[in-house]
CSV table of C-alpha atoms in Angstrom, one decimal:
chain,number,residue,atom,x,y,z
A,1,MET,CA,-88.4,-90.9,20.5
A,2,ARG,CA,-92.2,-89.9,20.6
A,3,LYS,CA,-93.6,-88.4,24.3
A,4,LEU,CA,-96.6,-89.3,26.1
A,5,ILE,CA,-98.8,-87.2,27.2
A,6,VAL,CA,-101.6,-87.2,29.1
A,7,THR,CA,-104.5,-85.1,28.5
A,8,GLU,CA,-107.7,-84.8,30.8
A,9,PHE,CA,-110.5,-81.9,31.9
A,10,THR,CA,-110.4,-82.0,35.6
A,11,SER,CA,-111.6,-80.1,38.6
A,12,VAL,CA,-109.0,-77.8,40.8
A,13,ASP,CA,-109.4,-80.6,42.9
A,14,GLY,CA,-108.0,-82.6,40.3
A,15,ILE,CA,-111.4,-85.1,39.3
A,16,ALA,CA,-111.4,-86.0,36.0
A,17,GLU,CA,-114.9,-87.1,35.2
A,18,VAL,CA,-116.0,-84.4,32.8
A,19,GLU,CA,-119.8,-85.0,33.5
A,20,LYS,CA,-119.0,-83.5,37.0
A,21,LEU,CA,-117.2,-80.2,36.2
A,22,PRO,CA,-118.9,-77.0,37.0
A,23,GLY,CA,-120.3,-75.9,33.4
A,24,VAL,CA,-118.2,-73.5,31.4
A,25,SER,CA,-118.9,-71.9,27.9
A,26,TRP,CA,-116.4,-73.5,25.4
A,27,ASN,CA,-114.9,-70.4,24.1
A,28,ASP,CA,-111.8,-69.6,21.5
A,29,GLU,CA,-109.0,-70.2,23.9
A,30,MET,CA,-110.0,-73.8,24.9
A,31,GLN,CA,-110.2,-74.6,21.1
A,32,ARG,CA,-107.2,-73.3,21.0
A,33,PHE,CA,-105.7,-75.8,23.4
A,34,LYS,CA,-107.1,-78.5,21.5
A,35,GLU,CA,-106.3,-77.2,18.0
A,36,ASP,CA,-102.5,-77.2,19.4
A,37,GLU,CA,-102.7,-80.8,21.0
A,38,LEU,CA,-104.1,-82.3,17.8
A,39,ALA,CA,-101.3,-80.4,15.5
A,40,ASP,CA,-98.8,-81.7,18.0
A,41,SER,CA,-100.1,-85.3,18.4
A,42,GLY,CA,-99.1,-88.4,16.0
A,43,ALA,CA,-101.4,-90.8,17.5
A,44,MET,CA,-104.1,-91.4,20.4
A,45,LEU,CA,-103.7,-94.0,23.2
A,46,LEU,CA,-107.0,-94.8,24.6
A,47,GLY,CA,-108.7,-97.2,27.2
A,48,ARG,CA,-111.6,-99.3,26.2
A,49,THR,CA,-114.3,-96.9,27.3
A,50,THR,CA,-112.9,-94.1,26.0
A,51,TYR,CA,-112.3,-96.0,22.6
A,52,GLU,CA,-116.2,-96.8,22.9
A,53,ILE,CA,-117.4,-93.2,23.6
A,54,PHE,CA,-114.8,-91.6,21.2
A,55,ALA,CA,-115.6,-94.0,18.4
A,56,GLY,CA,-119.5,-93.6,19.5
A,57,SER,CA,-119.2,-89.9,18.2
A,58,TRP,CA,-116.2,-88.9,16.6
A,59,PRO,CA,-117.1,-90.8,13.2
A,60,ASN,CA,-120.3,-88.8,12.8
A,61,GLU,CA,-118.5,-85.3,13.7
A,62,THR,CA,-117.8,-83.1,10.4
A,63,GLY,CA,-115.0,-80.3,9.8
A,64,ASP,CA,-111.5,-80.1,9.8
A,65,PHE,CA,-110.8,-80.3,13.4
A,66,ALA,CA,-112.7,-83.9,13.3
A,67,ASP,CA,-111.4,-85.0,10.0
A,68,ARG,CA,-108.0,-84.8,11.5
A,69,PHE,CA,-108.9,-85.9,15.1
A,70,ASN,CA,-110.8,-89.1,13.4
A,71,ALA,CA,-107.2,-90.0,10.7
A,72,LEU,CA,-105.2,-90.3,14.0
A,73,PRO,CA,-103.7,-93.9,14.2
A,74,LYS,CA,-105.2,-95.2,17.5
A,75,TYR,CA,-104.1,-97.6,20.0
A,76,VAL,CA,-106.6,-99.3,22.5
A,77,ALA,CA,-105.2,-101.0,25.9
A,78,SER,CA,-108.2,-103.9,26.5
A,79,THR,CA,-108.5,-107.4,27.5
A,80,SER,CA,-111.8,-107.9,26.0
A,81,LEU,CA,-112.6,-106.1,22.5
A,82,LYS,CA,-111.6,-107.9,19.9
A,83,ALA,CA,-112.2,-105.4,17.0
A,84,LEU,CA,-112.2,-102.0,16.7
A,85,ASP,CA,-114.7,-100.3,14.1
A,86,TRP,CA,-112.8,-96.5,14.3
A,87,LYS,CA,-109.9,-96.9,12.0
A,88,PRO,CA,-107.2,-96.4,12.1
A,89,ALA,CA,-106.8,-98.5,15.2
A,90,GLU,CA,-105.1,-101.2,16.7
A,91,LEU,CA,-105.4,-103.5,20.1
A,92,LEU,CA,-101.9,-103.4,22.3
A,93,GLN,CA,-100.7,-106.3,22.8
A,94,GLY,CA,-99.2,-107.7,26.0
A,95,ALA,CA,-98.2,-105.5,29.2
A,96,LEU,CA,-99.1,-102.0,28.4
A,97,PRO,CA,-95.9,-100.8,30.0
A,98,GLU,CA,-93.9,-102.6,27.7
A,99,ALA,CA,-96.5,-101.7,24.6
A,100,ILE,CA,-95.9,-98.2,25.4
A,101,THR,CA,-92.2,-98.3,26.0
A,102,GLU,CA,-92.2,-99.7,22.0
A,103,LEU,CA,-94.4,-97.0,20.9
A,104,LYS,CA,-92.8,-94.4,22.0
A,105,GLN,CA,-89.4,-95.6,20.2
A,106,GLY,CA,-91.5,-95.7,17.4
A,107,SER,CA,-91.9,-92.4,14.7
A,108,GLY,CA,-94.8,-90.4,13.7
A,109,GLY,CA,-95.8,-87.8,16.6
A,110,ASN,CA,-96.4,-87.5,20.3
A,111,ILE,CA,-98.8,-89.9,22.1
A,112,TYR,CA,-101.4,-88.5,23.6
A,113,VAL,CA,-103.9,-90.2,26.4
A,114,HIS,CA,-107.1,-88.7,26.0
A,115,GLY,CA,-109.5,-89.5,29.2
A,116,SER,CA,-108.5,-93.0,29.9
A,117,LEU,CA,-108.0,-92.6,34.1
A,118,SER,CA,-106.6,-95.9,34.4
A,119,ILE,CA,-104.5,-95.8,31.4
A,120,ALA,CA,-102.8,-92.9,32.5
A,121,GLN,CA,-102.9,-93.5,36.1
A,122,GLU,CA,-100.6,-97.0,35.4
A,123,LEU,CA,-98.5,-95.1,33.1
A,124,LEU,CA,-97.4,-92.8,35.7
A,125,ARG,CA,-96.7,-95.2,38.2
A,126,HIS,CA,-94.3,-96.5,35.4
A,127,GLY,CA,-92.4,-93.2,34.8
A,128,LEU,CA,-93.6,-93.4,31.0
A,129,VAL,CA,-96.0,-90.0,30.8
A,130,ASP,CA,-93.7,-87.3,29.7
A,131,ARG,CA,-96.2,-84.2,29.8
A,132,ILE,CA,-99.5,-84.0,31.4
A,133,ARG,CA,-101.8,-80.8,29.4
A,134,LEU,CA,-105.0,-80.2,31.7
A,135,LEU,CA,-107.9,-78.2,31.1
A,136,SER,CA,-108.7,-77.4,35.6
A,137,TYR,CA,-112.3,-76.3,35.6
A,138,PRO,CA,-113.1,-73.2,37.9
A,139,GLY,CA,-114.4,-75.3,40.8
A,140,ALA,CA,-114.2,-78.2,43.4
A,141,VAL,CA,-116.0,-81.3,42.6
A,142,GLY,CA,-115.4,-83.2,46.1
A,143,GLN,CA,-115.5,-86.4,45.1
A,144,GLY,CA,-115.2,-88.5,42.1
A,145,LYS,CA,-112.3,-90.6,39.9
A,146,PRO,CA,-109.5,-88.1,40.2
A,147,LEU,CA,-106.5,-88.1,38.1
A,148,PHE,CA,-103.9,-88.5,40.7
A,149,PRO,CA,-105.1,-91.8,42.9
A,150,ALA,CA,-105.1,-91.2,47.0
A,151,GLY,CA,-101.6,-92.1,48.3
A,152,GLU,CA,-99.8,-92.2,45.7
A,153,PRO,CA,-97.9,-88.7,45.6
A,154,VAL,CA,-96.8,-87.6,41.7
A,155,PRO,CA,-94.3,-85.0,42.0
A,156,LEU,CA,-94.3,-82.3,39.3
A,157,GLU,CA,-92.2,-79.2,37.5
A,158,LEU,CA,-95.0,-76.8,36.0
A,159,ILE,CA,-94.4,-76.1,33.0
A,160,SER,CA,-96.7,-73.2,32.1
A,161,ALA,CA,-99.8,-71.6,33.2
A,162,THR,CA,-102.3,-69.8,31.2
A,163,PRO,CA,-105.7,-68.4,32.6
A,164,PHE,CA,-108.5,-68.3,30.1
A,165,SER,CA,-111.7,-65.4,30.1
A,166,ASN,CA,-114.2,-68.2,31.1
A,167,GLY,CA,-112.0,-69.2,34.4
A,168,VAL,CA,-110.6,-72.5,32.8
A,169,VAL,CA,-106.7,-72.6,33.3
A,170,ALA,CA,-104.5,-74.2,30.7
A,171,LEU,CA,-102.1,-76.2,33.0
A,172,GLU,CA,-98.8,-78.2,31.6
A,173,TYR,CA,-96.6,-80.1,33.7
A,174,ALA,CA,-93.3,-82.8,33.6
A,175,PRO,CA,-93.6,-85.5,36.2
A,176,VAL,CA,-90.1,-85.6,38.0
A,177,ILE,CA,-88.5,-88.7,37.5
A,178,ALA,CA,-86.9,-89.4,41.0
A,179,ARG,CA,-83.1,-90.5,40.2
A,180,SER,CA,-80.8,-92.6,42.6
């Protein structure tokens, strides 16, 4: 069974708007983190906005990482998009929880949610997220779009925490599923 993994860049106060994050220099440790994700990834799950941003830039990138990233199957959750130009890509049909449950039962490696906060939040609410991988930037933003919305507790178990030399910390969590 495939795992669904949410991967985000956040501030220490949980804001996941990349443009608001404190400036740090991208370094080899961060690159290795993303290379490891790519090696583990069998597909991407993206919302409309993230898909459009990625489709507007990644096809123009070159090099081994870009080639492998561009070649990944992309599943797009959108009710407004009718066609997908960044291939291979497929629009998900029906309700998101059911579509993701079916995807997770397939083969082909883990599915990574990049950005796409509303998608990540909905999947967390439905207990469909197996791991959360964060690059936590050194600083608090104070306001913006949080990864975890206010009033919706998400119990997490820390799997790993790795500080990088530029102040960023790589964190991996597993959501704790309540047992009745």
